[in-house]
Short mmCIF file of C-alpha atoms and ligand atoms in Angstrom, two decimals:
data_model
loop_
_atom_site.label_atom_id
_atom_site.label_comp_id
_atom_site.label_asym_id
_atom_site.label_seq_id
_atom_site.Cartn_x
_atom_site.Cartn_y
_atom_site.Cartn_z
CA MET X 423 -14.88 -67.89 49.06
CA ALA X 424 -13.39 -69.42 45.91
CA VAL X 425 -13.50 -66.82 43.18
CA LEU X 426 -15.83 -68.73 40.85
CA ASP X 427 -18.25 -69.34 43.75
CA SER X 428 -18.66 -65.58 44.12
CA PHE X 429 -20.48 -65.58 40.74
CA SER X 430 -23.13 -68.02 42.01
CA LEU X 431 -26.73 -66.76 42.34
CA LYS X 432 -27.90 -69.79 44.36
CA GLY X 433 -30.80 -68.93 46.68
CA LYS X 434 -31.39 -65.51 45.05
CA VAL X 435 -34.69 -64.26 43.64
CA ALA X 436 -34.29 -62.22 40.45
CA LEU X 437 -36.98 -60.06 38.84
CA VAL X 438 -36.25 -59.20 35.20
CA THR X 439 -38.82 -56.81 33.71
CA GLY X 440 -40.12 -57.33 30.17
CA ALA X 441 -38.35 -60.68 29.92
CA SER X 442 -40.68 -62.85 27.80
CA TYR X 443 -38.12 -62.79 24.98
CA GLY X 444 -35.10 -60.83 23.72
CA ILE X 445 -32.39 -59.46 25.99
CA GLY X 446 -34.43 -59.90 29.18
CA PHE X 447 -35.03 -63.57 28.41
CA ALA X 448 -31.30 -64.17 27.80
CA ILE X 449 -30.35 -62.44 31.07
CA ALA X 450 -33.00 -64.28 33.11
CA SER X 451 -31.97 -67.62 31.61
CA ALA X 452 -28.34 -66.93 32.58
CA TYR X 453 -29.48 -66.11 36.13
CA ALA X 454 -31.36 -69.42 36.29
CA ASP X 455 -28.22 -71.18 35.06
CA ALA X 456 -26.29 -69.45 37.89
CA GLY X 457 -28.83 -70.76 40.45
CA ALA X 458 -31.41 -67.95 40.86
CA THR X 459 -35.18 -68.28 40.97
CA ILE X 460 -36.57 -66.34 38.02
CA VAL X 461 -39.47 -63.92 38.11
CA PHE X 462 -40.43 -61.81 35.11
CA ASN X 463 -43.29 -59.65 33.99
CA ASP X 464 -44.65 -58.43 30.70
CA ILE X 465 -47.37 -56.09 29.63
CA LYS X 466 -49.84 -58.69 28.25
CA GLN X 467 -50.97 -62.15 29.38
CA GLU X 468 -50.15 -63.64 25.97
CA LEU X 469 -46.53 -62.42 26.28
CA VAL X 470 -46.26 -63.83 29.80
CA ASP X 471 -47.66 -67.18 28.57
CA LYS X 472 -45.20 -67.17 25.66
CA GLY X 473 -42.37 -66.40 28.12
CA ILE X 474 -43.35 -69.16 30.59
CA ALA X 475 -43.45 -71.66 27.70
CA ALA X 476 -40.02 -70.49 26.42
CA TYR X 477 -38.47 -70.78 29.90
CA ALA X 478 -40.05 -74.23 30.36
CA GLU X 479 -38.58 -75.32 27.04
CA ALA X 480 -35.17 -74.22 28.37
CA GLY X 481 -35.77 -76.28 31.54
CA ILE X 482 -36.46 -73.20 33.72
CA LYS X 483 -39.46 -72.84 36.03
CA ALA X 484 -40.09 -69.09 35.79
CA HIS X 485 -42.76 -67.12 37.65
CA GLY X 486 -44.51 -64.75 35.24
CA TYR X 487 -46.73 -61.76 36.08
CA VAL X 488 -48.74 -59.36 33.93
CA CYS X 489 -47.72 -55.83 34.88
CA ASP X 490 -47.23 -52.54 33.08
CA VAL X 491 -44.03 -51.16 34.59
CA THR X 492 -45.16 -47.56 34.03
CA ASN X 493 -48.13 -48.07 36.36
CA GLU X 494 -47.03 -47.56 39.97
CA GLU X 495 -50.11 -49.25 41.45
CA GLN X 496 -49.63 -52.37 39.30
CA VAL X 497 -45.90 -52.47 40.12
CA ASN X 498 -46.47 -52.19 43.87
CA ALA X 499 -49.12 -54.94 43.71
CA MET X 500 -46.80 -57.19 41.68
CA VAL X 501 -43.84 -56.70 44.04
CA ALA X 502 -46.07 -57.48 47.07
CA LYS X 503 -47.31 -60.63 45.30
CA ILE X 504 -43.77 -61.75 44.40
CA GLU X 505 -42.59 -61.22 47.99
CA LYS X 506 -45.50 -63.38 49.21
CA GLU X 507 -45.40 -66.09 46.53
CA VAL X 508 -41.67 -66.34 45.73
CA GLY X 509 -39.64 -64.30 48.23
CA ILE X 510 -37.87 -60.96 48.67
CA ILE X 511 -36.33 -59.75 45.40
CA ASP X 512 -32.51 -59.85 45.68
CA ILE X 513 -31.83 -58.83 42.08
CA LEU X 514 -33.82 -56.43 39.89
CA VAL X 515 -33.07 -55.94 36.21
CA ASN X 516 -34.88 -52.96 34.70
CA ASN X 517 -34.97 -54.35 31.16
CA ALA X 518 -38.43 -53.48 29.76
CA GLY X 519 -38.01 -50.78 27.17
CA ILE X 520 -39.35 -49.28 23.96
CA ILE X 521 -37.91 -47.17 21.17
CA LYS X 522 -39.63 -44.85 18.70
CA ARG X 523 -37.53 -43.82 15.71
CA ILE X 524 -39.02 -40.50 14.63
CA PRO X 525 -37.19 -37.29 13.63
CA MET X 526 -37.44 -34.96 16.61
CA CYS X 527 -39.37 -32.16 14.88
CA GLU X 528 -41.94 -34.69 13.66
CA MET X 529 -42.32 -36.39 17.04
CA SER X 530 -45.40 -35.62 19.13
CA ALA X 531 -44.92 -34.70 22.78
CA ALA X 532 -47.14 -37.70 23.62
CA ASP X 533 -44.75 -40.10 21.83
CA PHE X 534 -41.74 -38.48 23.54
CA ARG X 535 -43.42 -38.83 26.95
CA GLN X 536 -44.31 -42.47 26.33
CA VAL X 537 -40.67 -43.39 25.69
CA ILE X 538 -39.54 -41.49 28.78
CA ASP X 539 -42.29 -43.21 30.75
CA VAL X 540 -41.24 -46.77 29.87
CA ASP X 541 -37.45 -46.28 29.64
CA LEU X 542 -36.86 -43.89 32.55
CA ASN X 543 -39.89 -43.42 34.81
CA ALA X 544 -40.53 -47.17 35.03
CA PRO X 545 -37.03 -48.08 36.32
CA PHE X 546 -37.58 -45.40 38.99
CA ILE X 547 -41.00 -46.89 39.89
CA VAL X 548 -39.81 -50.52 40.02
CA SER X 549 -36.56 -49.71 41.87
CA LYS X 550 -38.50 -47.68 44.41
CA ALA X 551 -40.81 -50.67 44.97
CA VAL X 552 -38.01 -53.16 45.68
CA ILE X 553 -35.46 -51.08 47.60
CA PRO X 554 -37.23 -51.04 51.03
CA SER X 555 -37.17 -54.87 51.26
CA MET X 556 -33.56 -54.95 50.00
CA ILE X 557 -32.62 -52.56 52.81
CA LYS X 558 -34.38 -54.80 55.37
CA LYS X 559 -32.65 -57.89 53.95
CA GLY X 560 -29.25 -56.17 54.02
CA HIS X 561 -28.33 -56.42 50.35
CA GLY X 562 -29.61 -55.87 46.82
CA LYS X 563 -28.55 -55.61 43.20
CA ILE X 564 -30.22 -53.34 40.65
CA ILE X 565 -29.15 -53.50 37.01
CA ASN X 566 -30.50 -50.92 34.59
CA ILE X 567 -30.37 -51.75 30.90
CA CYS X 568 -28.93 -48.59 29.39
CA SER X 569 -27.73 -48.13 25.80
CA MET X 570 -25.12 -46.64 23.49
CA MET X 571 -27.61 -43.78 23.57
CA SER X 572 -26.74 -43.23 27.26
CA GLU X 573 -23.57 -41.66 25.79
CA LEU X 574 -24.23 -40.77 22.15
CA GLY X 575 -26.88 -39.04 20.09
CA ARG X 576 -28.21 -40.01 16.69
CA GLU X 577 -30.93 -39.01 14.24
CA THR X 578 -34.52 -40.02 15.17
CA VAL X 579 -33.93 -41.20 18.74
CA SER X 580 -34.21 -38.00 20.81
CA ALA X 581 -36.65 -39.51 23.34
CA TYR X 582 -34.73 -42.78 23.66
CA ALA X 583 -31.38 -40.98 24.12
CA ALA X 584 -32.92 -38.61 26.68
CA ALA X 585 -34.39 -41.58 28.58
CA LYS X 586 -31.29 -43.79 28.46
CA GLY X 587 -29.00 -40.86 29.38
CA GLY X 588 -31.33 -40.21 32.31
CA LEU X 589 -31.24 -43.90 33.22
CA LYS X 590 -27.44 -43.76 33.45
CA MET X 591 -27.79 -40.88 35.94
CA LEU X 592 -30.58 -42.66 37.87
CA THR X 593 -28.12 -45.57 38.16
CA LYS X 594 -25.49 -43.30 39.70
CA ASN X 595 -28.06 -41.74 41.99
CA ILE X 596 -29.44 -45.05 43.31
CA CYS X 597 -25.81 -46.03 44.02
CA SER X 598 -25.23 -42.72 45.81
CA GLU X 599 -28.41 -42.87 47.86
CA TYR X 600 -28.51 -46.57 48.80
CA GLY X 601 -24.90 -47.79 48.57
CA GLU X 602 -24.61 -47.54 52.35
CA TYR X 603 -27.31 -50.24 52.63
CA ASN X 604 -25.20 -52.70 50.62
CA ILE X 605 -27.24 -52.09 47.48
CA GLN X 606 -25.27 -51.99 44.24
CA CYS X 607 -26.90 -50.32 41.26
CA ASN X 608 -25.09 -50.62 37.95
CA GLY X 609 -26.02 -50.43 34.29
CA ILE X 610 -25.35 -52.50 31.22
CA GLY X 611 -25.05 -50.59 27.96
CA PRO X 612 -25.64 -53.07 25.15
CA GLY X 613 -24.23 -52.25 21.75
CA TYR X 614 -26.41 -53.14 18.78
CA ILE X 615 -28.01 -56.45 19.65
CA ALA X 616 -29.97 -58.56 17.17
CA THR X 617 -33.45 -58.74 18.78
CA PRO X 618 -37.02 -58.02 17.61
CA GLN X 619 -36.51 -54.36 18.72
CA THR X 620 -33.72 -53.91 16.16
CA ALA X 621 -35.10 -56.28 13.47
CA PRO X 622 -36.34 -53.38 11.24
CA LEU X 623 -32.73 -52.14 11.07
CA ARG X 624 -31.50 -55.42 9.61
CA GLU X 625 -34.20 -55.94 6.98
CA ILE X 626 -32.86 -56.87 3.56
CA GLN X 627 -33.77 -54.10 1.11
CA PRO X 628 -36.06 -54.64 -1.93
CA ASP X 629 -32.95 -54.67 -4.18
CA GLY X 630 -31.39 -57.47 -2.05
CA SER X 631 -28.77 -55.22 -0.39
CA LYS X 632 -28.19 -54.90 3.37
CA HIS X 633 -30.16 -52.20 5.22
CA PRO X 634 -27.98 -49.03 5.26
CA PHE X 635 -28.15 -49.02 9.08
CA ASP X 636 -26.91 -52.62 9.16
CA GLN X 637 -23.90 -51.59 7.03
CA PHE X 638 -23.34 -48.53 9.24
CA ILE X 639 -23.32 -50.61 12.45
CA LEU X 640 -20.92 -53.20 11.06
CA ALA X 641 -18.54 -50.40 10.01
CA LYS X 642 -18.78 -48.77 13.48
CA THR X 643 -18.19 -51.96 15.48
CA PRO X 644 -14.59 -53.17 15.85
CA ALA X 645 -16.01 -56.67 16.45
CA ASN X 646 -17.58 -56.34 12.95
CA ARG X 647 -20.85 -58.00 13.99
CA TRP X 648 -24.11 -57.31 15.78
CA GLY X 649 -24.17 -58.55 19.34
CA GLU X 650 -26.32 -61.50 20.41
CA ALA X 651 -28.49 -61.32 23.52
CA GLN X 652 -26.22 -64.10 24.85
CA ASP X 653 -23.27 -61.65 24.84
CA LEU X 654 -24.97 -59.83 27.73
CA ALA X 655 -25.55 -62.94 29.85
CA ALA X 656 -22.22 -63.29 31.70
CA PRO X 657 -21.76 -59.52 32.28
CA ALA X 658 -25.29 -59.50 33.75
CA VAL X 659 -24.44 -62.42 36.06
CA PHE X 660 -21.30 -60.59 37.22
CA LEU X 661 -23.29 -57.46 38.15
CA ALA X 662 -25.94 -59.55 39.97
CA SER X 663 -23.46 -61.58 41.98
CA ASP X 664 -21.13 -61.14 44.96
CA ALA X 665 -18.30 -60.89 42.42
CA SER X 666 -19.28 -57.23 41.92
CA ASN X 667 -19.97 -56.23 45.53
CA PHE X 668 -17.65 -53.18 45.34
CA VAL X 669 -18.74 -52.16 41.82
CA ASN X 670 -21.39 -49.46 42.16
CA GLY X 671 -22.80 -46.70 39.95
CA HIS X 672 -20.99 -48.01 36.89
CA VAL X 673 -22.30 -48.64 33.37
CA LEU X 674 -20.67 -51.66 31.75
CA TYR X 675 -20.81 -51.20 27.99
CA VAL X 676 -21.05 -54.50 26.15
CA ASP X 677 -20.75 -53.10 22.67
CA GLY X 678 -18.06 -54.92 20.69
CA GLY X 679 -15.94 -51.76 21.08
CA ILE X 680 -18.25 -49.15 19.48
CA LEU X 681 -17.67 -46.49 22.14
CA ALA X 682 -13.89 -46.88 21.85
CA TYR X 683 -13.80 -46.43 18.08
CA ILE X 684 -13.87 -43.28 15.96
CA GLY X 685 -14.88 -45.28 12.86
CA LYS X 686 -13.21 -46.27 9.60
CA GLN X 687 -11.58 -43.60 7.49
CA PRO X 688 -13.37 -43.49 4.11
CA LYS X 689 -11.13 -44.88 1.32
P1 NAD V 1353 -37.74 -55.99 23.07
O1 NAD V 1353 -38.65 -55.01 22.47
O2 NAD V 1353 -37.37 -57.19 22.27
O3 NAD V 1353 -38.27 -56.42 24.52
C1 NAD V 1353 -38.70 -55.46 25.46
C2 NAD V 1353 -39.70 -56.12 26.39
O4 NAD V 1353 -40.27 -55.12 27.25
C3 NAD V 1353 -40.88 -56.78 25.66
O5 NAD V 1353 -41.12 -58.03 26.25
C4 NAD V 1353 -42.02 -55.80 25.91
O6 NAD V 1353 -43.29 -56.40 25.85
C5 NAD V 1353 -41.67 -55.31 27.30
N1 NAD V 1353 -42.33 -54.06 27.65
C6 NAD V 1353 -42.42 -52.92 26.90
N2 NAD V 1353 -43.15 -51.99 27.56
C7 NAD V 1353 -43.52 -52.54 28.74
C8 NAD V 1353 -44.28 -52.08 29.85
N3 NAD V 1353 -44.80 -50.85 29.87
N4 NAD V 1353 -44.44 -52.91 30.90
C9 NAD V 1353 -43.92 -54.16 30.89
N5 NAD V 1353 -43.20 -54.65 29.87
C10 NAD V 1353 -43.00 -53.85 28.80
O7 NAD V 1353 -36.42 -55.24 23.48
P2 NAD V 1353 -34.92 -55.78 23.61
O8 NAD V 1353 -34.23 -55.46 22.34
O9 NAD V 1353 -34.86 -57.17 24.17
O10 NAD V 1353 -34.40 -54.72 24.67
C11 NAD V 1353 -34.43 -54.92 26.07
C12 NAD V 1353 -33.79 -53.71 26.73
O11 NAD V 1353 -32.48 -53.50 26.19
C13 NAD V 1353 -34.55 -52.40 26.48
O12 NAD V 1353 -34.48 -51.59 27.62
C14 NAD V 1353 -33.78 -51.78 25.33
O13 NAD V 1353 -33.94 -50.39 25.26
C15 NAD V 1353 -32.38 -52.17 25.70
N6 NAD V 1353 -31.43 -52.16 24.58
C16 NAD V 1353 -31.60 -52.95 23.48
C17 NAD V 1353 -30.64 -52.90 22.47
C18 NAD V 1353 -30.75 -53.76 21.24
O14 NAD V 1353 -29.89 -53.64 20.37
N7 NAD V 1353 -31.75 -54.62 21.12
C19 NAD V 1353 -29.54 -52.07 22.58
C20 NAD V 1353 -29.41 -51.28 23.71
C21 NAD V 1353 -30.35 -51.34 24.72
#
């Protein structure tokens, strides 16, 4: 096979969770561009409708489903429906996620659990739902959207860091348990990406200055910019394609160099 052909996703069915907009939308659009049939879900009908319209505007016929990824019954029903209406899922991207920025000692256990539920338990639930058909079909790709917080801690994100660190280990475990069935499970660890989830961190302050977190991120990133969702598109295609068939249990950090950098020495 010519090397560029190994990146093709022609004939593949890809489910990207929580992909009405943001990072999930960018990844799903790249998969469509590489030849895959796109399926996505979101938690509310209005988000699914918004997603279908956005894909249509980009010239993509996407199949959208309403499904809360933390609800095992809903996930199993959705996967059965997709298999019947679209086909066996070849590629799963566990993208749906939430963050709650609350100092740990002020965070309720209920809030902590909710973040763990969406960011860690849900990838377990959705992966578990698709793996049996992948085994029968003889191949499968699972891509978990991890984070800088899979490696690092920071103020106010105890639940998110615990969940994304756990997701890195779930990635390695799915690889360990199902690699023999030709299933590759890898992660992508985005750096700081400009999306609605991170919009509060880039808000211009009442005095017209940049948000302190915005300044902090620019100083910590050798690339000296926030990432765009588009920066994740080609790495996500690589991990979904035959080009990565011997890459398993790995987290690919797409972070403009943050994890490699100790930071600028104060002047
Ligand atoms: P976003 O908030 O813009 O989008 C997340 C999507 O998930 C939304 O469509 C939301 O409705 C959906 N969702 C949330 N809970 C759900 C549920 N229970 N069931 C179904 N859908 C649900 O987020 P984003 O910034 O595009 O991030 C996507 C992924 O990337 C997340 O896992 C996030 O943690 C991760 N990430 C983002 C950044 C960043 O800088 N934006 C950095 C690292 C990792």
